[in-house]
């Protein structure tokens, strides 16, 4: 009973506060000065056609570095917790084998998922998409592989090497900017190239490809931890 | 928008509402999973329609993502129901 | 377009209520996936294709798989 | 305007699930609903009437007719972070279930209030 009363008070306070706050900001009006500046000068300053990409990687690149490290911390936490859980692992029997249609269909569709994810994060500065989206698409492809062929495992050593190299690329490209005449972290020092072509926008495509590999390997690691806790028995804990 | 687009909007809206009704009513879990699959298939058409209405053809990439990945989301639940993993 | 967004938001609220009121946890997760799909459509209506693609690629398979594995390891229904 | 109302209702439904429900998986679903509602709210604040996406992919577009890019850049990473935090939370729930053999937070002693 007391929970319901507390909830009613909380909900009233929160809804009243939200309505009072957003009464001053009507829907559909132009509100921000910073966004207008980025839209007017973003193409000349970064060379990317997608302004969201240039905000994520160039103007706010340091925030993205922090968020990638939060992602790494979460993946490491999942790995540690499932390693602890694996001690008292219980056996499962009477598992159903995957159907013939599922096996053949997933074998056909898996390379296309990898190709589509690669397309998404290579074209991150031209079309919607980028490293985060492409990485999670590739991880979904690995999930499909786990579902249709039980007992498979990805190579964890290879995953950690890819992840480390991708993070190292991001940090080294950022530190390189300190040695250019502008002395700033994550400075876009490469030539901008021809606008709206694949090789343009300086270091932004390289960083997005690195983020794509990093996100893909982290989510594949999470899927591997969670599925192998169920599927894979025997071998190492 | 022309008359043809309004007819299209009406038909897709009715289809979406019917699949959601099945998801609310469905007595069993399998009914709800099939309703989710139908809903995804209709919604891919809706994504392409929005790309046509807004005159930005790069929006079709979002429809491609759902067309490739919705299969996996249904497969997870199907394999769970038949005690697969 | 405003009519389409009305329909989608009403359906989204209905599915959200459904996903927290169902006793069977698998059915609740299925309703949660439908909510994620409608939110992706709304992002595209608000002219944000990047965010719509992120929500699509996360919510279509990965979120559902994580919930299902959690339910598989614990109990199937809420008492 | 309907977008504001929808996201407020989504946040309220999520808060209801977090406070009133007793099942741990239901509480996680409520947290996910709150995150989706907040993302929808931030994106709808950045919308400008009649605008199009901030991507200069074809000729004939100028900066006057585009929506605000900063809320989109903020929510883009928040969605990915949400999914990984969800995986961490599910791992904690499985650990609690192995220890207490229940998902009811009334029966888990250290979480009672």
Coordinates of C-alpha atoms in Angstrom, one line a residue:
Chain A
X1 CA 0.0 0.0 0.0
X2 CA 2.7 2.5 1.0
X3 CA 4.5 1.7 -2.3
X4 CA 1.4 2.8 -4.3
X5 CA 1.2 6.1 -2.3
X6 CA 4.9 6.8 -2.8
X7 CA 4.5 6.1 -6.5
X8 CA 1.6 8.4 -6.8
X9 CA 3.6 11.3 -5.2
X10 CA 6.6 10.5 -7.4
X11 CA 4.6 10.4 -10.6
X12 CA 2.8 13.6 -9.8
X13 CA 6.0 15.5 -9.0
X14 CA 7.8 14.2 -12.1
X15 CA 5.0 14.8 -14.6
X16 CA 4.3 18.3 -13.2
X17 CA 8.0 19.2 -13.4
X18 CA 8.3 17.9 -17.0
X19 CA 5.2 19.8 -18.1
X20 CA 6.4 23.0 -16.5
X21 CA 9.8 22.6 -18.1
X22 CA 8.6 21.9 -21.6
X23 CA 5.9 24.5 -21.6
X24 CA 8.8 27.0 -22.3
X25 CA 10.1 25.0 -25.3
X26 CA 7.3 24.5 -27.8
X27 CA 7.4 21.6 -30.3
X28 CA 8.9 22.3 -33.7
X29 CA 10.5 25.7 -33.0
X30 CA 14.2 26.5 -33.6
X31 CA 15.9 26.5 -30.2
X32 CA 19.6 26.1 -30.4
X33 CA 22.4 28.4 -31.5
X34 CA 25.2 25.8 -31.4
X35 CA 23.4 23.4 -33.8
X36 CA 22.9 26.2 -36.3
X37 CA 26.6 27.0 -36.1
X38 CA 27.5 23.3 -36.7
X39 CA 25.1 23.2 -39.7
X40 CA 26.5 26.3 -41.2
X41 CA 30.2 25.6 -40.8
X42 CA 30.4 21.8 -40.4
X43 CA 31.0 21.0 -44.1
X44 CA 33.8 23.5 -44.4
X45 CA 35.5 22.5 -41.2
X46 CA 35.3 18.7 -41.2
X47 CA 34.4 17.7 -44.8
X48 CA 31.8 15.1 -43.8
X49 CA 28.4 15.1 -45.5
X50 CA 26.7 13.7 -42.4
X51 CA 26.7 16.4 -39.8
X52 CA 25.8 13.9 -37.0
X53 CA 29.0 12.1 -37.8
X54 CA 31.0 15.3 -37.6
X55 CA 29.4 16.2 -34.2
X56 CA 30.0 12.7 -32.8
X57 CA 33.6 12.3 -34.0
X58 CA 35.0 15.7 -34.5
X59 CA 33.4 18.4 -32.3
X60 CA 32.5 15.9 -29.5
X61 CA 35.2 13.3 -30.2
X62 CA 36.4 13.2 -26.6
X63 CA 32.9 12.3 -25.3
X64 CA 32.9 9.4 -27.8
X65 CA 36.2 8.2 -26.4
X66 CA 34.7 8.1 -22.9
X67 CA 31.6 6.3 -24.1
X68 CA 33.6 3.7 -25.9
X69 CA 35.5 3.0 -22.7
X70 CA 32.2 2.7 -20.8
X71 CA 31.2 0.1 -23.3
X72 CA 34.5 -1.7 -22.7
X73 CA 33.9 -1.6 -18.9
X74 CA 30.4 -3.1 -19.3
X75 CA 31.7 -5.9 -21.6
X76 CA 34.5 -6.7 -19.1
X77 CA 31.9 -6.8 -16.2
X78 CA 29.7 -9.2 -18.1
X79 CA 32.7 -11.5 -18.7
X80 CA 33.8 -11.4 -15.1
X81 CA 30.3 -12.1 -13.8
X82 CA 29.7 -15.1 -16.1
X83 CA 33.1 -16.5 -15.3
X84 CA 32.0 -16.4 -11.6
X85 CA 28.7 -18.0 -12.6
X86 CA 30.3 -20.8 -14.6
X87 CA 31.5 -22.6 -11.5
X88 CA 28.3 -24.4 -10.6
X89 CA 27.3 -25.0 -14.2
X90 CA 24.4 -27.3 -14.6
X91 CA 23.8 -29.8 -17.4
X92 CA 21.0 -29.5 -19.9
X93 CA 19.6 -32.5 -21.8
X94 CA 17.0 -33.2 -24.5
X95 CA 18.1 -30.2 -26.6
X96 CA 16.4 -29.9 -30.0
X97 CA 18.7 -29.8 -33.0
X98 CA 18.2 -26.9 -35.4
X99 CA 16.0 -27.4 -38.4
X100 CA 17.5 -28.0 -41.9
X101 CA 15.9 -24.8 -43.1
X102 CA 17.5 -22.8 -40.3
X103 CA 20.9 -24.2 -40.9
X104 CA 21.0 -23.7 -44.6
X105 CA 19.3 -20.3 -44.5
X106 CA 21.7 -18.9 -41.9
X107 CA 24.7 -20.2 -43.8
X108 CA 23.5 -18.3 -46.8
X109 CA 22.5 -15.1 -45.0
X110 CA 25.5 -14.8 -42.6
X111 CA 28.1 -13.4 -45.2
X112 CA 25.5 -10.8 -46.3
X113 CA 25.0 -9.6 -42.8
X114 CA 28.8 -9.2 -42.4
X115 CA 28.9 -7.3 -45.8
X116 CA 26.0 -5.1 -44.9
X117 CA 27.5 -4.2 -41.5
X118 CA 30.8 -3.3 -43.2
X119 CA 29.0 -1.2 -45.7
X120 CA 27.2 0.7 -42.9
X121 CA 30.4 1.6 -41.0
X122 CA 32.6 2.4 -44.0
X123 CA 30.0 4.8 -45.4
X124 CA 29.4 6.4 -42.0
X125 CA 30.4 9.9 -43.1
X126 CA 28.1 9.9 -46.2
X127 CA 24.9 8.1 -45.3
X128 CA 23.1 7.4 -42.0
X129 CA 24.9 4.8 -40.0
X130 CA 28.4 4.4 -38.6
X131 CA 30.5 2.4 -36.3
X132 CA 28.0 1.8 -33.5
X133 CA 25.2 0.6 -35.9
X134 CA 27.5 -1.5 -38.1
X135 CA 29.2 -3.1 -35.1
X136 CA 25.9 -4.2 -33.6
X137 CA 24.7 -5.5 -37.0
X138 CA 27.8 -7.7 -37.2
X139 CA 27.3 -8.9 -33.6
X140 CA 23.8 -9.9 -34.5
X141 CA 25.3 -12.0 -37.3
X142 CA 27.4 -13.8 -34.7
X143 CA 24.3 -14.3 -32.6
X144 CA 22.6 -16.0 -35.7
X145 CA 25.7 -18.3 -36.0
X146 CA 25.3 -19.3 -32.3
X147 CA 21.6 -20.0 -32.7
X148 CA 21.8 -22.2 -35.8
X149 CA 25.0 -24.1 -35.0
X150 CA 25.1 -24.9 -31.3
X151 CA 28.5 -25.6 -30.0
X152 CA 30.4 -23.1 -32.1
X153 CA 32.6 -20.6 -30.3
X154 CA 34.3 -17.4 -31.6
X155 CA 38.0 -17.1 -31.1
X156 CA 38.3 -15.0 -27.9
X157 CA 42.0 -14.3 -28.4
X158 CA 41.3 -12.9 -31.8
X159 CA 38.5 -10.8 -30.5
X160 CA 40.6 -9.2 -27.8
X161 CA 43.4 -8.5 -30.3
X162 CA 41.0 -6.8 -32.6
X163 CA 39.5 -4.8 -29.8
X164 CA 42.8 -3.7 -28.5
X165 CA 44.1 -2.6 -31.9
X166 CA 40.9 -0.6 -32.6
X167 CA 41.1 1.2 -29.3
X168 CA 44.8 1.9 -29.9
X169 CA 44.0 3.3 -33.3
X170 CA 41.5 5.8 -31.8
X171 CA 43.9 7.0 -29.1
X172 CA 47.0 7.2 -31.4
X173 CA 45.1 9.2 -34.0
X174 CA 44.0 11.5 -31.2
X175 CA 47.4 11.9 -29.7
X176 CA 48.9 12.6 -33.2
X177 CA 46.9 15.8 -33.2
X178 CA 49.0 17.1 -30.3
X179 CA 52.1 17.2 -32.6
X180 CA 50.4 19.3 -35.3
X181 CA 50.8 23.1 -35.2
X182 CA 47.3 23.4 -33.5
X183 CA 48.3 21.4 -30.4
X184 CA 44.8 19.9 -29.9
X185 CA 43.6 16.4 -29.1
X186 CA 41.8 14.6 -32.0
X187 CA 42.6 17.3 -34.5
X188 CA 41.6 16.4 -38.1
X189 CA 45.1 16.6 -39.6
X190 CA 44.6 14.7 -42.9
X191 CA 43.5 16.4 -46.1
X192 CA 39.8 16.7 -46.5
X193 CA 39.5 15.3 -50.0
X194 CA 36.7 15.8 -52.5
X195 CA 33.3 16.4 -50.8
X196 CA 30.8 13.5 -50.8
X197 CA 33.2 10.8 -52.0
X198 CA 34.3 7.7 -50.1
X199 CA 37.8 8.9 -49.3
X200 CA 37.2 12.3 -47.7
X201 CA 36.7 14.0 -44.4
X202 CA 40.3 13.3 -43.1
X203 CA 40.5 11.0 -40.1
X204 CA 36.8 10.6 -39.5
X205 CA 36.3 7.4 -41.6
X206 CA 39.4 5.8 -40.0
X207 CA 38.0 6.5 -36.5
X208 CA 34.6 5.2 -37.4
X209 CA 36.0 2.0 -38.8
X210 CA 38.0 1.5 -35.6
X211 CA 34.8 2.1 -33.5
X212 CA 32.9 -0.4 -35.7
X213 CA 35.5 -3.2 -35.1
X214 CA 35.6 -2.3 -31.4
X215 CA 31.8 -2.4 -30.9
X216 CA 31.4 -5.6 -33.0
X217 CA 34.0 -7.4 -31.0
X218 CA 32.6 -6.2 -27.6
X219 CA 29.0 -7.3 -28.4
X220 CA 30.3 -10.6 -29.9
X221 CA 32.1 -11.1 -26.6
X222 CA 29.0 -10.4 -24.6
X223 CA 26.9 -12.8 -26.8
X224 CA 29.6 -15.5 -26.5
X225 CA 29.6 -15.2 -22.7
X226 CA 25.9 -15.4 -22.4
X227 CA 25.3 -18.1 -24.9
X228 CA 28.2 -20.3 -23.9
X229 CA 27.1 -20.2 -20.4
X230 CA 24.1 -22.1 -21.7
X231 CA 25.5 -24.1 -24.7
X232 CA 29.1 -24.9 -24.2
X233 CA 29.9 -27.4 -21.5
X234 CA 33.2 -29.1 -20.8
X235 CA 36.5 -27.6 -21.6
X236 CA 37.5 -24.5 -19.7
X237 CA 35.2 -22.9 -17.2
Chain B
X1 CA 0.2 13.7 -51.2
X2 CA -1.8 12.2 -53.9
X3 CA -4.9 10.0 -53.4
X4 CA -2.9 6.8 -54.0
X5 CA -0.6 7.6 -51.0
X6 CA -3.7 8.2 -48.8
X7 CA -5.1 4.8 -49.8
X8 CA -1.7 3.2 -49.1
X9 CA -1.5 4.9 -45.6
X10 CA -5.0 3.6 -44.8
X11 CA -4.3 0.1 -45.8
X12 CA -1.0 -0.1 -43.9
X13 CA -2.5 1.4 -40.8
X14 CA -5.3 -1.1 -40.7
X15 CA -2.8 -3.9 -41.1
X16 CA -0.6 -2.6 -38.3
X17 CA -3.6 -2.2 -36.0
X18 CA -4.8 -5.7 -36.7
X19 CA -1.5 -7.3 -35.9
X20 CA -1.3 -5.3 -32.6
X21 CA -4.8 -6.5 -31.7
X22 CA -3.6 -10.1 -32.3
X23 CA -0.6 -9.4 -30.1
X24 CA -2.8 -8.0 -27.3
X25 CA -5.5 -10.8 -27.5
X26 CA -3.3 -13.8 -28.4
X27 CA -3.8 -16.4 -25.8
X28 CA -0.6 -18.2 -26.4
X29 CA 3.0 -17.1 -26.8
X30 CA 3.3 -18.4 -30.4
X31 CA 0.4 -16.2 -31.5
X32 CA 2.3 -13.2 -30.2
X33 CA 5.6 -14.2 -31.9
X34 CA 3.8 -14.6 -35.2
X35 CA 2.1 -11.2 -34.7
X36 CA 5.6 -9.7 -34.1
X37 CA 6.8 -11.2 -37.4
X38 CA 3.8 -9.9 -39.4
X39 CA 4.2 -6.5 -37.7
X40 CA 7.9 -6.3 -38.7
X41 CA 7.2 -7.2 -42.3
X42 CA 4.5 -4.5 -42.6
X43 CA 6.7 -2.0 -41.0
X44 CA 9.6 -2.5 -43.5
X45 CA 7.2 -1.3 -46.2
X46 CA 6.3 1.7 -44.0
X47 CA 10.0 2.7 -43.7
X48 CA 10.3 2.7 -47.5
X49 CA 7.1 4.7 -47.8
X50 CA 8.5 7.4 -45.5
X51 CA 11.7 7.5 -47.5
X52 CA 9.5 8.2 -50.6
X53 CA 7.3 10.8 -48.8
X54 CA 10.3 12.8 -47.4
X55 CA 12.2 12.6 -50.8
X56 CA 15.4 11.3 -49.1
X57 CA 16.3 8.0 -50.6
X58 CA 19.1 7.4 -48.1
X59 CA 16.5 6.5 -45.5
X60 CA 16.1 3.1 -47.2
X61 CA 19.1 1.8 -45.3
X62 CA 17.0 1.7 -42.1
X63 CA 14.5 -0.6 -43.9
X64 CA 17.4 -2.8 -45.0
X65 CA 18.5 -3.2 -41.4
X66 CA 15.1 -4.4 -40.3
X67 CA 14.7 -6.6 -43.3
X68 CA 18.0 -8.4 -42.4
X69 CA 17.7 -8.6 -38.6
X70 CA 14.1 -9.2 -37.8
X71 CA 14.6 -12.8 -38.8
X72 CA 17.1 -13.2 -36.0
X73 CA 14.8 -11.7 -33.3
X74 CA 12.0 -14.2 -34.2
X75 CA 14.5 -17.1 -34.4
X76 CA 15.7 -16.5 -30.9
X77 CA 12.2 -16.9 -29.4
X78 CA 11.4 -19.8 -31.7
X79 CA 14.5 -21.7 -30.7
X80 CA 13.7 -21.0 -27.1
X81 CA 10.2 -22.3 -27.3
X82 CA 11.3 -25.6 -28.9
X83 CA 13.9 -26.0 -26.1
X84 CA 16.8 -25.4 -28.5
X85 CA 19.4 -23.7 -26.4
Chain C
X1 CA 1.8 12.5 -41.3
X2 CA 0.4 13.8 -38.0
X3 CA -2.4 11.2 -38.2
X4 CA 0.2 8.4 -38.6
X5 CA 2.2 9.6 -35.6
X6 CA -1.1 9.7 -33.5
X7 CA -1.8 6.0 -34.4
X8 CA 1.8 4.9 -33.7
X9 CA 2.0 6.7 -30.3
X10 CA -1.3 5.2 -29.1
X11 CA -0.2 1.7 -30.2
X12 CA 3.2 2.3 -28.5
X13 CA 1.6 3.2 -25.2
X14 CA -0.7 0.2 -25.4
X15 CA 2.1 -2.2 -26.1
X16 CA 4.2 -0.7 -23.2
X17 CA 1.3 -1.2 -20.8
X18 CA 1.0 -4.8 -22.2
X19 CA 4.7 -5.5 -21.7
X20 CA 4.6 -4.7 -18.0
X21 CA 1.3 -6.3 -17.3
X22 CA 1.7 -9.7 -18.9
X23 CA 2.5 -12.6 -16.5
X24 CA 4.4 -14.6 -19.0
X25 CA 7.9 -13.1 -19.2
X26 CA 8.5 -14.2 -22.8
X27 CA 5.3 -12.5 -24.0
X28 CA 6.5 -9.4 -22.1
X29 CA 9.8 -9.5 -24.0
X30 CA 8.0 -9.8 -27.3
X31 CA 5.9 -6.8 -26.6
X32 CA 9.1 -4.9 -25.6
X33 CA 10.5 -5.7 -29.0
X34 CA 7.4 -4.3 -30.7
X35 CA 7.7 -1.1 -28.6
X36 CA 11.4 -0.8 -29.8
X37 CA 10.2 -1.1 -33.4
X38 CA 7.6 1.6 -33.1
X39 CA 10.1 3.9 -31.4
X40 CA 12.4 3.4 -34.4
X41 CA 9.6 4.4 -36.8
X42 CA 9.0 7.5 -34.7
X43 CA 12.7 8.4 -34.9
X44 CA 12.5 8.2 -38.7
X45 CA 9.4 10.5 -38.6
X46 CA 11.3 13.0 -36.5
X47 CA 14.0 13.1 -39.3
X48 CA 16.7 11.2 -37.3
X49 CA 17.8 8.3 -39.5
X50 CA 21.1 7.7 -37.6
X51 CA 19.2 7.2 -34.3
X52 CA 16.6 5.1 -36.0
X53 CA 19.2 2.8 -37.4
X54 CA 20.9 2.5 -34.0
X55 CA 17.6 1.6 -32.4
X56 CA 16.8 -0.9 -35.2
X57 CA 20.1 -2.7 -35.0
X58 CA 20.1 -2.9 -31.3
X59 CA 16.4 -3.6 -30.6
X60 CA 15.8 -6.1 -33.4
X61 CA 17.9 -8.9 -32.1
X62 CA 20.4 -8.2 -29.4
X63 CA 18.1 -6.8 -26.6
X64 CA 15.6 -9.6 -27.2
X65 CA 18.4 -12.2 -27.0
X66 CA 19.8 -10.8 -23.8
X67 CA 16.4 -10.8 -22.1
X68 CA 15.6 -14.3 -23.4
X69 CA 18.9 -15.7 -22.0
X70 CA 18.1 -14.1 -18.6
X71 CA 14.7 -15.6 -18.6
X72 CA 16.1 -19.0 -19.6
X73 CA 18.5 -19.0 -16.6
X74 CA 15.7 -18.1 -14.1
X75 CA 12.0 -18.5 -14.2
X76 CA 9.6 -18.3 -17.1
X77 CA 6.7 -16.6 -15.5
X78 CA 6.0 -14.0 -12.9
X79 CA 4.1 -15.3 -9.9
Chain D
X1 CA 3.2 18.0 -29.4
X2 CA 1.9 14.4 -29.3
X3 CA 5.5 13.3 -29.1
X4 CA 6.0 15.1 -25.8
X5 CA 2.8 13.5 -24.4
X6 CA 3.9 10.0 -25.6
X7 CA 7.3 10.2 -24.1
X8 CA 6.0 11.5 -20.8
X9 CA 3.6 8.6 -20.7
X10 CA 6.4 6.1 -21.5
X11 CA 8.5 7.5 -18.7
X12 CA 5.5 7.3 -16.3
X13 CA 4.8 3.6 -17.3
X14 CA 8.5 2.7 -16.8
X15 CA 8.5 4.4 -13.3
X16 CA 5.4 2.5 -12.4
X17 CA 7.1 -0.8 -13.4
X18 CA 10.2 0.0 -11.4
X19 CA 8.4 1.0 -8.2
X20 CA 5.4 -1.3 -8.0
X21 CA 6.5 -4.5 -9.7
X22 CA 8.3 -7.2 -7.7
X23 CA 9.8 -9.3 -10.4
X24 CA 13.4 -8.4 -11.3
X25 CA 13.0 -9.0 -15.0
X26 CA 9.9 -6.7 -15.0
X27 CA 12.0 -4.0 -13.3
X28 CA 14.6 -4.3 -16.1
X29 CA 11.9 -3.9 -18.7
X30 CA 10.7 -0.8 -16.9
X31 CA 14.2 0.6 -16.9
X32 CA 14.4 0.0 -20.7
X33 CA 11.1 1.8 -21.2
X34 CA 12.4 4.8 -19.3
X35 CA 15.5 4.9 -21.4
X36 CA 13.5 4.7 -24.6
X37 CA 11.1 7.5 -23.4
X38 CA 14.0 9.8 -22.6
X39 CA 15.6 9.2 -26.0
X40 CA 12.3 10.0 -27.7
X41 CA 12.0 13.2 -25.6
X42 CA 15.5 14.4 -26.5
X43 CA 15.0 13.8 -30.2
X44 CA 11.6 15.5 -30.3
X45 CA 13.1 18.5 -28.6
X46 CA 15.6 18.9 -31.4
X47 CA 12.9 18.6 -34.2
X48 CA 12.2 21.7 -36.3
X49 CA 8.9 21.9 -38.2
X50 CA 9.4 21.2 -41.9
X51 CA 13.0 20.2 -41.4
X52 CA 14.9 17.3 -43.0
X53 CA 17.8 15.1 -41.8
X54 CA 21.2 16.9 -41.4
X55 CA 22.9 15.0 -44.2
X56 CA 24.2 16.9 -47.3
X57 CA 23.8 13.9 -49.6
X58 CA 22.4 15.5 -52.6
X59 CA 22.4 19.0 -54.3
X60 CA 19.8 21.5 -53.4
X61 CA 19.9 21.2 -49.6
X62 CA 20.9 24.1 -47.4
X63 CA 21.3 24.5 -43.7
X64 CA 18.1 26.4 -43.2
X65 CA 15.9 23.4 -43.7
X66 CA 17.6 20.9 -41.4
X67 CA 16.9 19.7 -37.9
X68 CA 19.2 20.1 -34.9
X69 CA 22.1 17.6 -35.1
X70 CA 23.3 17.7 -31.5
X71 CA 20.4 15.7 -29.8
X72 CA 20.8 13.0 -32.5
X73 CA 24.5 12.8 -31.7
X74 CA 23.8 12.5 -28.0
X75 CA 21.2 9.8 -28.2
X76 CA 23.1 7.8 -30.8
X77 CA 25.7 6.5 -28.3
X78 CA 23.2 6.4 -25.4
X79 CA 21.2 3.6 -27.1
X80 CA 24.3 1.4 -27.5
X81 CA 25.4 2.1 -23.9
X82 CA 21.8 1.0 -22.8
X83 CA 22.2 -2.4 -24.4
X84 CA 25.5 -3.1 -22.8
X85 CA 24.3 -2.0 -19.4
X86 CA 21.3 -4.3 -19.9
X87 CA 23.6 -7.2 -20.4
X88 CA 25.4 -6.3 -17.2
X89 CA 22.1 -6.1 -15.3
X90 CA 20.9 -9.4 -16.6
X91 CA 24.2 -11.0 -15.4
X92 CA 23.6 -9.6 -11.9
X93 CA 20.0 -10.9 -12.0
X94 CA 21.2 -14.4 -12.9
X95 CA 23.8 -14.2 -10.1
X96 CA 21.1 -13.2 -7.6
X97 CA 18.8 -16.0 -8.8
X98 CA 21.6 -18.6 -8.3
X99 CA 22.1 -17.3 -4.7
X100 CA 18.6 -16.8 -3.5
X101 CA 16.6 -19.2 -5.8
X102 CA 13.9 -16.5 -6.4
X103 CA 13.3 -13.4 -8.5
X104 CA 10.9 -11.8 -6.0
X105 CA 12.5 -8.8 -4.4
X106 CA 10.3 -9.2 -1.3
X107 CA 12.2 -12.4 -0.6
X108 CA 15.6 -11.2 -1.3
X109 CA 16.6 -9.9 2.1
X110 CA 19.1 -7.2 1.3
X111 CA 16.8 -5.5 -1.2
X112 CA 13.7 -5.1 1.0
X113 CA 12.5 -1.7 2.0

